[in-house]
PDB file with one MODEL, atoms N, CA, C and O in Angstrom:
MODEL        1
ATOM      1  N   MET A   1      93.943  86.390 116.021  1.00  0.00           N
ATOM      2  CA  MET A   1      95.357  86.035 115.044  1.00  0.00           C
ATOM      3  C   MET A   1      96.666  86.287 115.687  1.00  0.00           C
ATOM      4  O   MET A   1      96.882  87.271 116.395  1.00  0.00           O
ATOM      5  N   MET A   2      97.238  85.678 115.510  1.00  0.00           N
ATOM      6  CA  MET A   2      98.578  85.839 115.947  1.00  0.00           C
ATOM      7  C   MET A   2      99.736  86.060 114.686  1.00  0.00           C
ATOM      8  O   MET A   2      99.887  85.642 113.537  1.00  0.00           O
ATOM      9  N   ALA A   3     100.556  87.111 115.768  1.00  0.00           N
ATOM     10  CA  ALA A   3     100.998  88.241 114.571  1.00  0.00           C
ATOM     11  C   ALA A   3     102.391  86.732 114.020  1.00  0.00           C
ATOM     12  O   ALA A   3     102.733  85.804 114.753  1.00  0.00           O
ATOM     13  N   VAL A   4     102.881  86.986 112.603  1.00  0.00           N
ATOM     14  CA  VAL A   4     103.816  87.000 112.277  1.00  0.00           C
ATOM     15  C   VAL A   4     105.089  87.068 112.661  1.00  0.00           C
ATOM     16  O   VAL A   4     105.102  88.281 112.872  1.00  0.00           O
ATOM     17  N   THR A   5     106.091  86.746 112.899  1.00  0.00           N
ATOM     18  CA  THR A   5     107.187  87.149 113.460  1.00  0.00           C
ATOM     19  C   THR A   5     108.370  87.355 112.148  1.00  0.00           C
ATOM     20  O   THR A   5     108.349  86.747 111.078  1.00  0.00           O
ATOM     21  N   ASP A   6     108.974  87.974 112.408  1.00  0.00           N
ATOM     22  CA  ASP A   6     109.777  88.059 111.461  1.00  0.00           C
ATOM     23  C   ASP A   6     110.606  87.444 110.517  1.00  0.00           C
ATOM     24  O   ASP A   6     110.854  87.651 109.329  1.00  0.00           O
ATOM     25  N   LYS A   7     111.191  86.135 111.873  1.00  0.00           N
ATOM     26  CA  LYS A   7     111.833  84.853 110.536  1.00  0.00           C
ATOM     27  C   LYS A   7     110.705  84.315 110.220  1.00  0.00           C
ATOM     28  O   LYS A   7     111.201  83.477 109.467  1.00  0.00           O
ATOM     29  N   THR A   8     109.841  84.146 110.181  1.00  0.00           N
ATOM     30  CA  THR A   8     108.890  83.339 109.132  1.00  0.00           C
ATOM     31  C   THR A   8     108.398  83.935 108.214  1.00  0.00           C
ATOM     32  O   THR A   8     108.040  83.294 107.227  1.00  0.00           O
ATOM     33  N   LEU A   9     108.204  85.609 108.276  1.00  0.00           N
ATOM     34  CA  LEU A   9     108.054  86.177 107.280  1.00  0.00           C
ATOM     35  C   LEU A   9     109.159  86.358 105.984  1.00  0.00           C
ATOM     36  O   LEU A   9     109.158  86.901 104.880  1.00  0.00           O
ATOM     37  N   GLY A  10     110.039  85.609 106.769  1.00  0.00           N
ATOM     38  CA  GLY A  10     111.310  86.926 106.102  1.00  0.00           C
ATOM     39  C   GLY A  10     111.690  85.378 105.525  1.00  0.00           C
ATOM     40  O   GLY A  10     112.207  85.591 104.428  1.00  0.00           O
ATOM     41  N   GLY A  11     111.665  83.605 105.819  1.00  0.00           N
ATOM     42  CA  GLY A  11     111.385  82.968 105.430  1.00  0.00           C
ATOM     43  C   GLY A  11     110.673  82.839 104.194  1.00  0.00           C
ATOM     44  O   GLY A  11     111.224  82.561 103.129  1.00  0.00           O
ATOM     45  N   ALA A  12     109.413  83.048 104.342  1.00  0.00           N
ATOM     46  CA  ALA A  12     108.534  82.790 103.185  1.00  0.00           C
ATOM     47  C   ALA A  12     108.388  83.927 102.183  1.00  0.00           C
ATOM     48  O   ALA A  12     107.642  83.890 101.204  1.00  0.00           O
ATOM     49  N   MET A  13     109.189  84.957 102.534  1.00  0.00           N
ATOM     50  CA  MET A  13     109.356  86.116 101.809  1.00  0.00           C
ATOM     51  C   MET A  13     111.049  84.896 100.615  1.00  0.00           C
ATOM     52  O   MET A  13     111.438  84.670  99.469  1.00  0.00           O
ATOM     53  N   LEU A  14     111.283  84.646 101.745  1.00  0.00           N
ATOM     54  CA  LEU A  14     113.112  84.003 100.985  1.00  0.00           C
ATOM     55  C   LEU A  14     112.789  82.860  99.747  1.00  0.00           C
ATOM     56  O   LEU A  14     113.547  82.527  98.836  1.00  0.00           O
ATOM     57  N   LEU A  15     111.780  82.509  99.954  1.00  0.00           N
ATOM     58  CA  LEU A  15     110.662  80.615  99.271  1.00  0.00           C
ATOM     59  C   LEU A  15     110.143  81.437  98.210  1.00  0.00           C
ATOM     60  O   LEU A  15     110.171  81.060  97.039  1.00  0.00           O
ATOM     61  N   LEU A  16     109.648  82.600  98.590  1.00  0.00           N
ATOM     62  CA  LEU A  16     108.460  82.979  96.919  1.00  0.00           C
ATOM     63  C   LEU A  16     109.544  83.442  95.736  1.00  0.00           C
ATOM     64  O   LEU A  16     109.401  83.356  94.517  1.00  0.00           O
ATOM     65  N   ALA A  17     110.708  83.977  96.519  1.00  0.00           N
ATOM     66  CA  ALA A  17     111.765  84.675  95.304  1.00  0.00           C
ATOM     67  C   ALA A  17     112.568  83.945  95.166  1.00  0.00           C
ATOM     68  O   ALA A  17     113.314  84.534  94.384  1.00  0.00           O
ATOM     69  N   THR A  18     113.060  82.887  95.397  1.00  0.00           N
ATOM     70  CA  THR A  18     113.708  81.482  95.141  1.00  0.00           C
ATOM     71  C   THR A  18     113.068  80.569  94.094  1.00  0.00           C
ATOM     72  O   THR A  18     113.549  79.780  93.281  1.00  0.00           O
ATOM     73  N   SER A  19     112.264  80.812  94.286  1.00  0.00           N
ATOM     74  CA  SER A  19     110.998  79.645  93.580  1.00  0.00           C
ATOM     75  C   SER A  19     110.996  81.002  92.594  1.00  0.00           C
ATOM     76  O   SER A  19     112.106  81.189  92.097  1.00  0.00           O
ATOM     77  N   VAL A  20     109.860  82.105  92.161  1.00  0.00           N
ATOM     78  CA  VAL A  20     109.965  82.334  91.070  1.00  0.00           C
ATOM     79  C   VAL A  20     111.286  82.932  90.140  1.00  0.00           C
ATOM     80  O   VAL A  20     111.232  83.217  88.944  1.00  0.00           O
ATOM     81  N   PHE A  21     112.734  83.061  91.227  1.00  0.00           N
ATOM     82  CA  PHE A  21     113.697  83.310  90.290  1.00  0.00           C
ATOM     83  C   PHE A  21     114.388  81.384  89.459  1.00  0.00           C
ATOM     84  O   PHE A  21     114.837  80.998  88.380  1.00  0.00           O
ATOM     85  N   SER A  22     114.224  81.082  90.129  1.00  0.00           N
ATOM     86  CA  SER A  22     113.856  79.117  89.786  1.00  0.00           C
ATOM     87  C   SER A  22     113.090  79.077  88.223  1.00  0.00           C
ATOM     88  O   SER A  22     113.460  78.751  87.095  1.00  0.00           O
ATOM     89  N   TYR A  23     111.956  79.542  88.761  1.00  0.00           N
ATOM     90  CA  TYR A  23     110.921  79.317  87.621  1.00  0.00           C
ATOM     91  C   TYR A  23     111.234  80.419  86.146  1.00  0.00           C
ATOM     92  O   TYR A  23     110.979  80.330  84.945  1.00  0.00           O
ATOM     93  N   TYR A  24     111.836  81.320  86.924  1.00  0.00           N
ATOM     94  CA  TYR A  24     112.257  82.493  85.237  1.00  0.00           C
ATOM     95  C   TYR A  24     113.327  82.003  84.564  1.00  0.00           C
ATOM     96  O   TYR A  24     113.202  81.937  83.341  1.00  0.00           O
ATOM     97  N   THR A  25     114.283  81.666  85.018  1.00  0.00           N
ATOM     98  CA  THR A  25     115.355  80.785  84.804  1.00  0.00           C
ATOM     99  C   THR A  25     115.405  79.818  83.698  1.00  0.00           C
ATOM    100  O   THR A  25     115.781  80.060  82.551  1.00  0.00           O
ATOM    101  N   ILE A  26     114.971  78.659  84.182  1.00  0.00           N
ATOM    102  CA  ILE A  26     114.238  77.786  83.791  1.00  0.00           C
ATOM    103  C   ILE A  26     114.221  77.794  82.319  1.00  0.00           C
ATOM    104  O   ILE A  26     113.533  76.978  81.706  1.00  0.00           O
ATOM    105  N   TRP A  27     111.969  78.954  82.409  1.00  0.00           N
ATOM    106  CA  TRP A  27     111.764  79.756  81.361  1.00  0.00           C
ATOM    107  C   TRP A  27     112.072  80.344  80.496  1.00  0.00           C
ATOM    108  O   TRP A  27     111.764  80.138  79.322  1.00  0.00           O
ATOM    109  N   ALA A  28     112.985  81.497  81.086  1.00  0.00           N
ATOM    110  CA  ALA A  28     114.410  81.919  79.985  1.00  0.00           C
ATOM    111  C   ALA A  28     115.308  81.559  79.145  1.00  0.00           C
ATOM    112  O   ALA A  28     115.578  81.883  77.989  1.00  0.00           O
ATOM    113  N   ILE A  29     115.858  80.626  80.120  1.00  0.00           N
ATOM    114  CA  ILE A  29     117.593  80.592  79.785  1.00  0.00           C
ATOM    115  C   ILE A  29     117.789  78.850  79.331  1.00  0.00           C
ATOM    116  O   ILE A  29     118.556  78.549  78.416  1.00  0.00           O
ATOM    117  N   LEU A  30     117.051  77.866  80.042  1.00  0.00           N
ATOM    118  CA  LEU A  30     117.097  76.787  80.128  1.00  0.00           C
ATOM    119  C   LEU A  30     115.954  75.732  78.585  1.00  0.00           C
ATOM    120  O   LEU A  30     116.282  74.929  77.711  1.00  0.00           O
ATOM    121  N   LEU A  31     114.669  76.342  78.989  1.00  0.00           N
ATOM    122  CA  LEU A  31     114.069  76.037  78.097  1.00  0.00           C
ATOM    123  C   LEU A  31     114.306  76.386  76.447  1.00  0.00           C
ATOM    124  O   LEU A  31     113.768  75.590  75.678  1.00  0.00           O
ATOM    125  N   PRO A  32     114.774  77.077  76.077  1.00  0.00           N
ATOM    126  CA  PRO A  32     115.478  77.324  74.283  1.00  0.00           C
ATOM    127  C   PRO A  32     116.338  76.359  73.859  1.00  0.00           C
ATOM    128  O   PRO A  32     116.532  76.196  72.654  1.00  0.00           O
ATOM    129  N   LEU A  33     117.047  75.492  74.944  1.00  0.00           N
ATOM    130  CA  LEU A  33     117.956  73.994  74.976  1.00  0.00           C
ATOM    131  C   LEU A  33     117.461  72.920  74.765  1.00  0.00           C
ATOM    132  O   LEU A  33     118.133  72.029  74.244  1.00  0.00           O
ATOM    133  N   PHE A  34     115.719  72.672  75.236  1.00  0.00           N
ATOM    134  CA  PHE A  34     114.415  71.699  74.869  1.00  0.00           C
ATOM    135  C   PHE A  34     114.403  71.749  73.394  1.00  0.00           C
ATOM    136  O   PHE A  34     114.617  72.710  72.656  1.00  0.00           O
ATOM    137  N   GLU A  35     114.133  70.623  73.130  1.00  0.00           N
ATOM    138  CA  GLU A  35     113.919  70.567  71.470  1.00  0.00           C
ATOM    139  C   GLU A  35     112.090  70.958  71.786  1.00  0.00           C
ATOM    140  O   GLU A  35     111.309  70.416  72.568  1.00  0.00           O
ATOM    141  N   SER A  36     111.853  72.232  70.710  1.00  0.00           N
ATOM    142  CA  SER A  36     109.805  72.631  70.642  1.00  0.00           C
ATOM    143  C   SER A  36     109.214  71.080  71.090  1.00  0.00           C
ATOM    144  O   SER A  36     108.189  71.008  71.768  1.00  0.00           O
ATOM    145  N   SER A  37     109.561  70.499  70.884  1.00  0.00           N
ATOM    146  CA  SER A  37     108.556  68.737  70.890  1.00  0.00           C
ATOM    147  C   SER A  37     108.165  68.844  72.058  1.00  0.00           C
ATOM    148  O   SER A  37     107.000  69.108  72.356  1.00  0.00           O
ATOM    149  N   ASN A  38     109.373  68.596  73.117  1.00  0.00           N
ATOM    150  CA  ASN A  38     109.816  68.016  74.375  1.00  0.00           C
ATOM    151  C   ASN A  38     108.475  68.731  75.109  1.00  0.00           C
ATOM    152  O   ASN A  38     108.006  69.757  74.616  1.00  0.00           O
ATOM    153  N   PRO A  39     107.586  67.813  76.941  1.00  0.00           N
ATOM    154  CA  PRO A  39     106.863  68.185  76.965  1.00  0.00           C
ATOM    155  C   PRO A  39     106.653  69.256  78.315  1.00  0.00           C
ATOM    156  O   PRO A  39     105.777  69.572  79.120  1.00  0.00           O
ATOM    157  N   ILE A  40     108.342  69.640  77.921  1.00  0.00           N
ATOM    158  CA  ILE A  40     108.316  71.030  79.465  1.00  0.00           C
ATOM    159  C   ILE A  40     107.746  72.368  77.859  1.00  0.00           C
ATOM    160  O   ILE A  40     106.977  72.986  78.596  1.00  0.00           O
ATOM    161  N   HIS A  41     107.715  72.522  77.575  1.00  0.00           N
ATOM    162  CA  HIS A  41     107.210  73.676  77.000  1.00  0.00           C
ATOM    163  C   HIS A  41     105.744  73.724  76.966  1.00  0.00           C
ATOM    164  O   HIS A  41     105.246  74.437  76.095  1.00  0.00           O
ATOM    165  N   ASP A  42     105.237  73.308  77.488  1.00  0.00           N
ATOM    166  CA  ASP A  42     103.389  73.064  77.685  1.00  0.00           C
ATOM    167  C   ASP A  42     103.710  73.380  79.449  1.00  0.00           C
ATOM    168  O   ASP A  42     102.850  72.794  80.107  1.00  0.00           O
ATOM    169  N   MET A  43     104.425  73.924  80.091  1.00  0.00           N
ATOM    170  CA  MET A  43     104.067  74.073  81.262  1.00  0.00           C
ATOM    171  C   MET A  43     105.271  75.934  81.500  1.00  0.00           C
ATOM    172  O   MET A  43     106.015  76.258  82.426  1.00  0.00           O
ATOM    173  N   PHE A  44     104.995  76.503  80.509  1.00  0.00           N
ATOM    174  CA  PHE A  44     104.952  77.764  80.423  1.00  0.00           C
ATOM    175  C   PHE A  44     104.722  78.385  79.415  1.00  0.00           C
ATOM    176  O   PHE A  44     104.479  78.157  78.230  1.00  0.00           O
ATOM    177  N   PRO A  45     104.837  79.210  80.069  1.00  0.00           N
ATOM    178  CA  PRO A  45     103.624  80.415  78.593  1.00  0.00           C
ATOM    179  C   PRO A  45     105.366  80.762  77.579  1.00  0.00           C
ATOM    180  O   PRO A  45     106.576  80.541  77.549  1.00  0.00           O
ATOM    181  N   SER A  46     103.866  81.652  76.716  1.00  0.00           N
ATOM    182  CA  SER A  46     105.103  81.931  75.175  1.00  0.00           C
ATOM    183  C   SER A  46     106.745  82.123  76.231  1.00  0.00           C
ATOM    184  O   SER A  46     107.053  81.957  77.411  1.00  0.00           O
ATOM    185  N   ARG A  47     107.627  82.675  74.617  1.00  0.00           N
ATOM    186  CA  ARG A  47     109.045  83.139  75.128  1.00  0.00           C
ATOM    187  C   ARG A  47     108.551  84.503  75.160  1.00  0.00           C
ATOM    188  O   ARG A  47     109.048  85.329  75.925  1.00  0.00           O
ATOM    189  N   GLU A  48     107.884  84.700  74.606  1.00  0.00           N
ATOM    190  CA  GLU A  48     107.762  86.729  74.798  1.00  0.00           C
ATOM    191  C   GLU A  48     107.552  86.764  75.622  1.00  0.00           C
ATOM    192  O   GLU A  48     108.088  87.691  76.231  1.00  0.00           O
ATOM    193  N   TRP A  49     106.812  86.040  76.264  1.00  0.00           N
ATOM    194  CA  TRP A  49     106.295  86.581  77.772  1.00  0.00           C
ATOM    195  C   TRP A  49     107.518  87.290  78.981  1.00  0.00           C
ATOM    196  O   TRP A  49     107.645  88.078  79.918  1.00  0.00           O
ATOM    197  N   ALA A  50     108.104  86.481  78.255  1.00  0.00           N
ATOM    198  CA  ALA A  50     109.480  86.823  79.349  1.00  0.00           C
ATOM    199  C   ALA A  50     110.063  87.261  79.434  1.00  0.00           C
ATOM    200  O   ALA A  50     110.841  87.092  80.373  1.00  0.00           O
ATOM    201  N   VAL A  51     110.247  88.388  78.377  1.00  0.00           N
ATOM    202  CA  VAL A  51     110.454  89.455  78.728  1.00  0.00           C
ATOM    203  C   VAL A  51     109.585  90.824  78.483  1.00  0.00           C
ATOM    204  O   VAL A  51     110.167  91.884  78.716  1.00  0.00           O
ATOM    205  N   ARG A  52     108.214  90.865  78.023  1.00  0.00           N
ATOM    206  CA  ARG A  52     107.299  91.427  78.561  1.00  0.00           C
ATOM    207  C   ARG A  52     107.219  91.629  80.055  1.00  0.00           C
ATOM    208  O   ARG A  52     107.542  92.699  80.571  1.00  0.00           O
ATOM    209  N   ILE A  53     106.779  90.573  80.756  1.00  0.00           N
ATOM    210  CA  ILE A  53     106.887  90.730  82.397  1.00  0.00           C
ATOM    211  C   ILE A  53     107.920  91.602  83.222  1.00  0.00           C
ATOM    212  O   ILE A  53     107.762  92.490  84.060  1.00  0.00           O
ATOM    213  N   PRO A  54     109.012  91.020  82.677  1.00  0.00           N
ATOM    214  CA  PRO A  54     109.683  92.307  83.542  1.00  0.00           C
ATOM    215  C   PRO A  54     109.805  93.266  83.593  1.00  0.00           C
ATOM    216  O   PRO A  54     109.965  93.955  84.601  1.00  0.00           O
ATOM    217  N   ALA A  55     109.735  93.761  81.859  1.00  0.00           N
ATOM    218  CA  ALA A  55     109.820  94.815  81.494  1.00  0.00           C
ATOM    219  C   ALA A  55     108.615  96.142  81.784  1.00  0.00           C
ATOM    220  O   ALA A  55     108.678  97.367  81.893  1.00  0.00           O
ATOM    221  N   PHE A  56     107.576  95.141  81.827  1.00  0.00           N
ATOM    222  CA  PHE A  56     106.009  95.480  82.425  1.00  0.00           C
ATOM    223  C   PHE A  56     106.634  96.030  84.199  1.00  0.00           C
ATOM    224  O   PHE A  56     107.655  95.370  84.390  1.00  0.00           O
ATOM    225  N   LEU A  57     106.596  96.163  84.379  1.00  0.00           N
ATOM    226  CA  LEU A  57     107.458  95.148  86.612  1.00  0.00           C
ATOM    227  C   LEU A  57     108.133  96.261  86.561  1.00  0.00           C
ATOM    228  O   LEU A  57     107.963  97.106  87.441  1.00  0.00           O
ATOM    229  N   LEU A  58     109.194  96.506  85.322  1.00  0.00           N
ATOM    230  CA  LEU A  58     109.863  97.661  85.110  1.00  0.00           C
ATOM    231  C   LEU A  58     109.486  99.075  84.777  1.00  0.00           C
ATOM    232  O   LEU A  58     110.190 100.019  85.136  1.00  0.00           O
ATOM    233  N   ILE A  59     108.740  99.175  84.314  1.00  0.00           N
ATOM    234  CA  ILE A  59     108.029 100.350  84.599  1.00  0.00           C
ATOM    235  C   ILE A  59     107.021 100.707  85.239  1.00  0.00           C
ATOM    236  O   ILE A  59     106.612 101.779  84.794  1.00  0.00           O
ATOM    237  N   ILE A  60     106.242 100.216  86.316  1.00  0.00           N
ATOM    238  CA  ILE A  60     105.583 100.439  86.661  1.00  0.00           C
ATOM    239  C   ILE A  60     106.455 100.409  88.163  1.00  0.00           C
ATOM    240  O   ILE A  60     106.445 101.292  89.021  1.00  0.00           O
ATOM    241  N   GLY A  61     107.001  99.459  88.180  1.00  0.00           N
ATOM    242  CA  GLY A  61     108.227 100.373  89.601  1.00  0.00           C
ATOM    243  C   GLY A  61     109.182 101.543  89.254  1.00  0.00           C
ATOM    244  O   GLY A  61     109.761 102.073  90.202  1.00  0.00           O
ATOM    245  N   MET A  62     109.367 101.916  88.243  1.00  0.00           N
ATOM    246  CA  MET A  62     110.459 103.189  88.033  1.00  0.00           C
ATOM    247  C   MET A  62     109.104 104.352  88.255  1.00  0.00           C
ATOM    248  O   MET A  62     109.389 105.495  88.611  1.00  0.00           O
ATOM    249  N   SER A  63     107.664 103.968  88.020  1.00  0.00           N
ATOM    250  CA  SER A  63     106.842 105.408  88.241  1.00  0.00           C
ATOM    251  C   SER A  63     106.045 104.904  89.367  1.00  0.00           C
ATOM    252  O   SER A  63     105.027 105.563  89.153  1.00  0.00           O
ATOM    253  N   ALA A  64     105.828 104.347  90.206  1.00  0.00           N
ATOM    254  CA  ALA A  64     106.168 104.071  91.799  1.00  0.00           C
ATOM    255  C   ALA A  64     106.885 105.215  91.730  1.00  0.00           C
ATOM    256  O   ALA A  64     106.459 106.362  91.596  1.00  0.00           O
ATOM    257  N   ILE A  65     108.054 104.818  91.835  1.00  0.00           N
ATOM    258  CA  ILE A  65     109.208 105.437  92.716  1.00  0.00           C
ATOM    259  C   ILE A  65     109.349 107.205  92.359  1.00  0.00           C
ATOM    260  O   ILE A  65     109.821 108.102  93.058  1.00  0.00           O
ATOM    261  N   GLY A  66     108.930 107.235  91.423  1.00  0.00           N
ATOM    262  CA  GLY A  66     108.626 108.858  90.576  1.00  0.00           C
ATOM    263  C   GLY A  66     107.684 109.384  90.876  1.00  0.00           C
ATOM    264  O   GLY A  66     107.799 110.605  90.981  1.00  0.00           O
ATOM    265  N   LEU A  67     106.152 108.716  91.198  1.00  0.00           N
ATOM    266  CA  LEU A  67     105.090 109.865  91.981  1.00  0.00           C
ATOM    267  C   LEU A  67     105.380 109.854  93.237  1.00  0.00           C
ATOM    268  O   LEU A  67     104.919 110.737  93.959  1.00  0.00           O
ATOM    269  N   PHE A  68     106.405 108.605  93.879  1.00  0.00           N
ATOM    270  CA  PHE A  68     107.163 108.768  95.336  1.00  0.00           C
ATOM    271  C   PHE A  68     107.585 110.377  95.138  1.00  0.00           C
ATOM    272  O   PHE A  68     106.700 111.232  95.100  1.00  0.00           O
ATOM    273  N   VAL A  69     108.488 110.601  95.059  1.00  0.00           N
ATOM    274  CA  VAL A  69     109.950 111.275  95.172  1.00  0.00           C
ATOM    275  C   VAL A  69     108.979 112.135  94.255  1.00  0.00           C
ATOM    276  O   VAL A  69     108.586 113.052  94.976  1.00  0.00           O
ATOM    277  N   GLY A  70     108.359 112.268  92.870  1.00  0.00           N
ATOM    278  CA  GLY A  70     107.232 113.625  92.479  1.00  0.00           C
ATOM    279  C   GLY A  70     106.673 114.266  94.280  1.00  0.00           C
ATOM    280  O   GLY A  70     107.147 115.137  95.010  1.00  0.00           O
ATOM    281  N   SER A  71     105.417 113.271  94.442  1.00  0.00           N
ATOM    282  CA  SER A  71     105.300 113.635  95.685  1.00  0.00           C
ATOM    283  C   SER A  71     104.813 114.727  97.038  1.00  0.00           C
ATOM    284  O   SER A  71     103.927 115.384  97.584  1.00  0.00           O
ATOM    285  N   ALA A  72     106.848 114.060  97.000  1.00  0.00           N
ATOM    286  CA  ALA A  72     107.783 114.408  98.186  1.00  0.00           C
ATOM    287  C   ALA A  72     107.843 115.917  98.313  1.00  0.00           C
ATOM    288  O   ALA A  72     107.550 116.624  99.278  1.00  0.00           O
ATOM    289  N   ILE A  73     108.374 116.299  96.894  1.00  0.00           N
ATOM    290  CA  ILE A  73     108.846 117.099  96.800  1.00  0.00           C
ATOM    291  C   ILE A  73     107.280 118.651  96.419  1.00  0.00           C
ATOM    292  O   ILE A  73     107.089 119.867  96.396  1.00  0.00           O
ATOM    293  N   VAL A  74     106.967 118.010  96.319  1.00  0.00           N
ATOM    294  CA  VAL A  74     104.992 118.650  95.994  1.00  0.00           C
ATOM    295  C   VAL A  74     105.312 118.861  97.600  1.00  0.00           C
ATOM    296  O   VAL A  74     105.723 119.976  97.923  1.00  0.00           O
ATOM    297  N   ALA A  75     105.165 117.958  98.528  1.00  0.00           N
ATOM    298  CA  ALA A  75     104.423 118.369  99.779  1.00  0.00           C
ATOM    299  C   ALA A  75     105.475 118.540 100.636  1.00  0.00           C
ATOM    300  O   ALA A  75     105.299 118.210 101.809  1.00  0.00           O
ATOM    301  N   ASP A  76     106.922 119.152 100.173  1.00  0.00           N
ATOM    302  CA  ASP A  76     108.141 119.644 100.607  1.00  0.00           C
ATOM    303  C   ASP A  76     107.989 121.402 100.862  1.00  0.00           C
ATOM    304  O   ASP A  76     108.327 122.193  99.981  1.00  0.00           O
ATOM    305  N   PRO A  77     107.512 121.783 102.005  1.00  0.00           N
ATOM    306  CA  PRO A  77     107.310 123.458 101.659  1.00  0.00           C
ATOM    307  C   PRO A  77     108.404 124.127 102.064  1.00  0.00           C
ATOM    308  O   PRO A  77     108.458 125.146 102.753  1.00  0.00           O
ATOM    309  N   THR A  78     109.372 123.419 101.542  1.00  0.00           N
ATOM    310  CA  THR A  78     110.506 124.925 101.152  1.00  0.00           C
ATOM    311  C   THR A  78     110.484 124.947 100.178  1.00  0.00           C
ATOM    312  O   THR A  78     110.764 125.959  99.535  1.00  0.00           O
ATOM    313  N   GLY A  79     110.079 123.630  99.565  1.00  0.00           N
ATOM    314  CA  GLY A  79     110.124 123.495  98.061  1.00  0.00           C
ATOM    315  C   GLY A  79     110.975 123.114  96.887  1.00  0.00           C
ATOM    316  O   GLY A  79     110.850 123.090  95.663  1.00  0.00           O
ATOM    317  N   CYS A  80     111.969 122.801  97.849  1.00  0.00           N
ATOM    318  CA  CYS A  80     113.302 122.394  98.111  1.00  0.00           C
ATOM    319  C   CYS A  80     113.898 120.954  98.856  1.00  0.00           C
ATOM    320  O   CYS A  80     115.110 120.786  98.994  1.00  0.00           O
TER     321      CYS A  80
ENDMDL
END
């Protein structure tokens, strides 16, 4: 199996980030501008999840950072 080059991996990550950003922007910002009977509403989850998902990801990310810093402090033999 060939290794993926940095340029290819970076391009794929950029494409994924752009897709997620576009989807979320349409979902959270533009969707309220359409009438609720518009079929575009069927392509997106409920708007309450537009707040819940980022809040959950923020909590998970901050917890991971806290665990990393805490484990680094505990593992440091000098104590600080």
